Amino acid sequence: MTDAAGEGPAAGVSAGTTQAAEAAAQRAERWAWVEPTVWTERMLAALEQGVKGGRWYSLMDKVCAERTLRAAWERVQRKAGSAGVDRQSVQAFAARADRYLAELARDLRAGRYRPRPVRRVWIPKPGRAERRPLGIPTVKDRVVQTALKLVLEPIWEATVAEQSYGFRPRRGCKDALRRVQELLRSGATWVVEVDLKSYFDRIPHAGLVGECERRIADGAVLKLLRAYLSQGVMDGPEQWEPDAGTPQGAVISPLLANVYLDPLDQRMAAQGWQMVRYADDLVVLCRTEAEAETALGLLRAWVTAHGLELHPEKTRIVDATQRGGFDFLGYHFERGMRWASKRSVLRFRAALRTHTPRNAGDSLATIVARCNQVTRGWFEYYQHSHRTTFGPLDGWLRMRLRSILRRRHGRRGRGRGLDHQRWPNAYFAAQGLFTMTTAQALARQSR
């Protein structure tokens, strides 16, 4: 009896301790990506168990803590990037980082911190004549935005919908593409292809702040978010304050963009629709045309009610089993197959053209090395394309290389005809040229 009485409680304590340790270990694995200087074990437990009223208080002290700002600065430093309107580079900030971080902490605690306007630059869209705007915040603003993201992101990640794949920890384009492929194979071949017209520029500030207030009750943090939304924009000599949207290029923008669309994700999931969303690119996969029409009607109503707009020409319903198919995240899906979309191929060719002008003066080995960097990266993403994708592109690149060699031998025009005998495919293979056809064959054998 004594043994039983003595062993019972001890065994119970041991079992309870083991379970608690296992739960803590599992929690640590789930949240391994969070910043440990911010999200302690106690906070992570509260994150999973839920906080009173579902809203978080007292977050600003974590944003302005010097350890948080230092962790944020390390991330900004790794990404480097251009200087903002104050012309202070990452290297200049690094030279006096301790001083600047201490100043930021003091200004944030005292409520004196004000973000500077972002510097607008226009960058070309690969393979197209259009350009898109990009806002470059100052280094100091990037540090504070990163600190804010380190504190806020886990709060939404705790309950975010499964349909969202863009700009999220441990998720990416390939996960979204894999899910689309799974749904197509399961028979969900009627696809609502959706384009949110200029989404990042149109997000209503009031609605976005309202979504943030559903989770955040810290007035100082909300004030800081409002300051970023109304942050000025400098485009040359012109300056203005936006009345909608989140600044593209800002560290905090992808998180805020996901925050605003999460209610849509949740509603679609609650009604059983199979939606896959990556930032503002989304598709809904249905089993019948009628289901697709209903899903599109629901989407259109939600989008209109929340101050957004569907692109009239790029939003449509398609039968993926027929010719035409649909594009998503650079891939084209059609009749049970997938391959790189036309736009993706145009961008790829445009990138290679910059390295293969006929008057290129570098050695062939140097040109091949540069082309290999582009081609390897492109293949890494598009390697699951149909096998007929890569042969024409490999041949096109060899043609451009032959054209360079042809010019060096005093001939005009593109590499063709006898040039294939002068410089056969084996010649370029000996030069180390990466060919996607060979790479895909090897990948198939490996699988």
Short mmCIF file of C-alpha atoms in Angstrom, two decimals, residues 141-364:
data_model
loop_
_atom_site.label_atom_id
_atom_site.label_comp_id
_atom_site.label_asym_id
_atom_site.label_seq_id
_atom_site.Cartn_x
_atom_site.Cartn_y
_atom_site.Cartn_z
CA ASP A 141 11.94 53.46 -41.21
CA ARG A 142 12.76 49.99 -42.52
CA VAL A 143 14.17 49.08 -39.11
CA VAL A 144 11.03 50.24 -37.29
CA GLN A 145 8.72 48.57 -39.79
CA THR A 146 10.64 45.32 -39.42
CA ALA A 147 10.40 45.56 -35.63
CA LEU A 148 6.67 46.13 -35.96
CA LYS A 149 6.37 43.11 -38.23
CA LEU A 150 8.33 40.93 -35.79
CA VAL A 151 5.80 41.78 -33.09
CA LEU A 152 2.57 41.67 -35.11
CA GLU A 153 2.98 38.87 -37.65
CA PRO A 154 2.58 35.93 -35.23
CA ILE A 155 -0.72 37.38 -33.96
CA TRP A 156 -2.30 36.90 -37.38
CA GLU A 157 -0.42 33.71 -38.17
CA ALA A 158 -2.11 32.04 -35.19
CA THR A 159 -5.50 32.04 -36.95
CA VAL A 160 -4.83 32.84 -40.60
CA ALA A 161 -6.73 30.81 -43.22
CA GLU A 162 -5.03 27.88 -44.94
CA GLN A 163 -5.83 29.27 -48.40
CA SER A 164 -3.22 32.03 -48.07
CA TYR A 165 0.32 31.28 -49.26
CA GLY A 166 1.93 34.61 -50.13
CA PHE A 167 4.37 36.45 -47.85
CA ARG A 168 3.90 33.99 -45.03
CA PRO A 169 6.48 32.09 -42.95
CA ARG A 170 7.32 28.60 -44.21
CA ARG A 171 5.10 29.00 -47.27
CA GLY A 172 5.70 30.05 -50.82
CA CYS A 173 4.75 29.87 -54.48
CA LYS A 174 5.54 26.17 -54.83
CA ASP A 175 3.18 25.30 -51.98
CA ALA A 176 0.37 27.22 -53.67
CA LEU A 177 1.11 25.59 -57.03
CA ARG A 178 1.17 22.16 -55.43
CA ARG A 179 -2.26 22.80 -53.91
CA VAL A 180 -3.68 23.90 -57.26
CA GLN A 181 -2.34 20.75 -58.89
CA GLU A 182 -3.89 18.58 -56.16
CA LEU A 183 -7.30 20.21 -56.62
CA LEU A 184 -7.20 19.85 -60.40
CA ARG A 185 -6.35 16.17 -60.10
CA SER A 186 -9.23 15.70 -57.67
CA GLY A 187 -11.68 16.91 -60.34
CA ALA A 188 -12.03 20.60 -59.42
CA THR A 189 -11.40 21.76 -62.97
CA TRP A 190 -13.79 24.70 -63.26
CA VAL A 191 -11.58 27.61 -62.25
CA VAL A 192 -12.42 31.15 -61.24
CA GLU A 193 -9.35 33.14 -62.25
CA VAL A 194 -9.36 36.39 -60.25
CA ASP A 195 -7.37 39.59 -60.62
CA LEU A 196 -7.76 42.30 -57.99
CA LYS A 197 -7.18 45.49 -59.92
CA SER A 198 -4.26 47.50 -58.45
CA TYR A 199 -4.88 45.86 -55.08
CA PHE A 200 -1.92 47.27 -53.17
CA ASP A 201 -2.81 50.80 -54.30
CA ARG A 202 -6.53 50.53 -53.50
CA ILE A 203 -6.75 49.05 -49.99
CA PRO A 204 -9.01 51.43 -48.03
CA HIS A 205 -7.13 52.81 -45.04
CA ALA A 206 -10.17 52.92 -42.76
CA GLY A 207 -11.08 49.31 -43.50
CA LEU A 208 -7.51 48.12 -43.04
CA VAL A 209 -7.11 49.91 -39.71
CA GLY A 210 -10.46 48.45 -38.67
CA GLU A 211 -9.16 44.94 -39.36
CA CYS A 212 -6.05 45.68 -37.33
CA GLU A 213 -8.18 46.94 -34.43
CA ARG A 214 -9.92 43.56 -34.26
CA ARG A 215 -6.65 42.09 -32.95
CA ILE A 216 -4.68 45.08 -31.66
CA ALA A 217 -5.78 47.27 -28.76
CA ASP A 218 -2.50 49.15 -28.27
CA GLY A 219 -3.18 52.74 -29.33
CA ALA A 220 0.49 53.54 -29.92
CA VAL A 221 0.87 50.63 -32.32
CA LEU A 222 -2.30 51.58 -34.20
CA LYS A 223 -1.06 55.17 -34.43
CA LEU A 224 2.20 53.90 -35.91
CA LEU A 225 0.33 51.82 -38.49
CA ARG A 226 -1.76 54.84 -39.48
CA ALA A 227 1.42 56.88 -39.86
CA TYR A 228 2.82 54.35 -42.32
CA LEU A 229 -0.40 54.24 -44.33
CA SER A 230 -0.36 58.03 -44.72
CA GLN A 231 3.40 58.17 -45.21
CA GLY A 232 4.32 60.73 -47.87
CA VAL A 233 5.65 59.76 -51.30
CA MET A 234 8.40 61.67 -53.11
CA ASP A 235 8.66 61.22 -56.85
CA GLY A 236 11.39 63.59 -57.97
CA PRO A 237 10.34 67.09 -56.89
CA GLU A 238 6.73 66.06 -56.25
CA GLN A 239 5.42 64.93 -52.87
CA TRP A 240 1.96 63.79 -51.77
CA GLU A 241 0.20 61.67 -49.18
CA PRO A 242 -1.78 58.64 -50.39
CA ASP A 243 -5.41 58.29 -49.34
CA ALA A 244 -5.52 54.53 -50.02
CA GLY A 245 -3.25 51.55 -50.42
CA THR A 246 -0.04 50.36 -48.79
CA PRO A 247 3.33 51.56 -50.13
CA GLN A 248 4.85 48.89 -52.36
CA GLY A 249 8.39 48.28 -51.16
CA ALA A 250 7.58 48.89 -47.49
CA VAL A 251 8.50 46.04 -45.14
CA ILE A 252 5.09 46.05 -43.46
CA SER A 253 3.00 46.17 -46.68
CA PRO A 254 2.78 42.41 -47.45
CA LEU A 255 1.56 41.67 -43.92
CA LEU A 256 -1.06 44.43 -44.06
CA ALA A 257 -2.20 43.25 -47.50
CA ASN A 258 -2.77 39.76 -46.09
CA VAL A 259 -4.54 41.16 -43.04
CA TYR A 260 -7.11 42.92 -45.22
CA LEU A 261 -7.88 39.82 -47.30
CA ASP A 262 -7.94 37.32 -44.44
CA PRO A 263 -11.70 37.83 -43.83
CA LEU A 264 -12.28 36.88 -47.48
CA ASP A 265 -10.14 33.77 -47.02
CA GLN A 266 -12.09 32.84 -43.89
CA ARG A 267 -15.47 33.37 -45.53
CA MET A 268 -14.61 31.32 -48.59
CA ALA A 269 -13.30 28.51 -46.39
CA ALA A 270 -16.38 28.59 -44.17
CA GLN A 271 -18.59 28.13 -47.22
CA GLY A 272 -16.50 25.26 -48.55
CA TRP A 273 -14.89 26.96 -51.55
CA GLN A 274 -11.43 25.71 -52.54
CA MET A 275 -9.55 28.97 -52.94
CA VAL A 276 -5.79 29.34 -53.32
CA ARG A 277 -4.43 32.84 -52.79
CA TYR A 278 -0.93 34.23 -53.11
CA ALA A 279 -1.04 37.92 -52.13
CA ASP A 280 -3.47 39.46 -54.68
CA ASP A 281 -3.35 36.51 -57.10
CA LEU A 282 -6.08 33.98 -56.41
CA VAL A 283 -8.03 31.17 -58.01
CA VAL A 284 -11.09 29.23 -56.86
CA LEU A 285 -11.31 25.64 -58.08
CA CYS A 286 -14.80 24.16 -58.44
CA ARG A 287 -16.33 20.95 -59.74
CA THR A 288 -19.05 22.48 -61.92
CA GLU A 289 -19.60 25.63 -63.92
CA ALA A 290 -22.57 26.51 -61.70
CA GLU A 291 -20.37 26.31 -58.60
CA ALA A 292 -17.83 28.56 -60.27
CA GLU A 293 -20.52 31.13 -61.12
CA THR A 294 -21.72 31.12 -57.51
CA ALA A 295 -18.17 31.49 -56.17
CA LEU A 296 -17.47 34.40 -58.51
CA GLY A 297 -20.68 36.11 -57.42
CA LEU A 298 -19.67 35.81 -53.77
CA LEU A 299 -16.18 37.12 -54.54
CA ARG A 300 -17.51 40.06 -56.53
CA ALA A 301 -19.91 41.04 -53.74
CA TRP A 302 -17.20 40.88 -51.06
CA VAL A 303 -14.68 42.79 -53.14
CA THR A 304 -17.15 45.57 -53.97
CA ALA A 305 -18.29 45.88 -50.36
CA HIS A 306 -14.70 46.29 -49.22
CA GLY A 307 -13.68 49.06 -51.59
CA LEU A 308 -11.80 46.92 -54.11
CA GLU A 309 -12.37 46.06 -57.78
CA LEU A 310 -12.07 42.96 -59.94
CA HIS A 311 -10.21 43.48 -63.18
CA PRO A 312 -12.94 43.09 -65.82
CA GLU A 313 -10.68 41.51 -68.46
CA LYS A 314 -8.51 39.33 -66.24
CA THR A 315 -11.27 37.87 -64.05
CA ARG A 316 -13.03 34.93 -65.71
CA ILE A 317 -14.26 31.37 -65.42
CA VAL A 318 -12.43 28.68 -67.40
CA ASP A 319 -12.70 24.94 -67.88
CA ALA A 320 -9.17 23.69 -67.28
CA THR A 321 -9.88 20.49 -69.21
CA GLN A 322 -10.25 22.47 -72.44
CA ARG A 323 -7.89 24.53 -74.59
CA GLY A 324 -7.12 27.93 -73.13
CA GLY A 325 -6.61 26.99 -69.49
CA PHE A 326 -5.48 29.57 -66.94
CA ASP A 327 -2.33 31.16 -65.55
CA PHE A 328 -1.31 31.21 -61.90
CA LEU A 329 1.99 32.27 -60.37
CA GLY A 330 3.90 32.05 -63.63
CA TYR A 331 2.55 28.63 -64.67
CA HIS A 332 -0.08 27.84 -67.26
CA PHE A 333 -2.52 25.00 -66.44
CA GLU A 334 -4.42 23.27 -69.23
CA ARG A 335 -5.83 19.80 -69.98
CA GLY A 336 -4.05 18.10 -67.10
CA MET A 337 -0.69 19.65 -67.92
CA ARG A 338 1.25 22.69 -66.80
CA TRP A 339 4.06 24.70 -68.26
CA ALA A 340 5.62 28.15 -67.97
CA SER A 341 3.18 30.86 -69.02
CA LYS A 342 3.81 33.03 -72.09
CA ARG A 343 4.63 36.00 -69.88
CA SER A 344 7.14 33.91 -67.90
CA VAL A 345 8.86 32.81 -71.10
CA LEU A 346 9.01 36.40 -72.36
CA ARG A 347 10.62 37.52 -69.09
CA PHE A 348 13.11 34.67 -69.30
CA ARG A 349 14.12 35.55 -72.83
CA ALA A 350 14.38 39.24 -71.92
CA ALA A 351 16.76 38.38 -69.06
CA LEU A 352 18.97 36.28 -71.36
CA ARG A 353 19.01 38.92 -74.10
CA THR A 354 20.83 41.31 -71.78
CA HIS A 355 23.71 38.80 -71.56
CA THR A 356 23.81 37.75 -75.24
CA PRO A 357 23.98 40.78 -77.55
CA ARG A 358 25.76 39.90 -80.79
CA ASN A 359 28.47 42.45 -80.09
CA ALA A 360 29.20 41.04 -76.62
CA GLY A 361 32.88 41.57 -75.88
CA ASP A 362 33.34 39.15 -73.00
CA SER A 363 34.76 35.68 -73.41
CA LEU A 364 32.34 32.91 -74.25
#
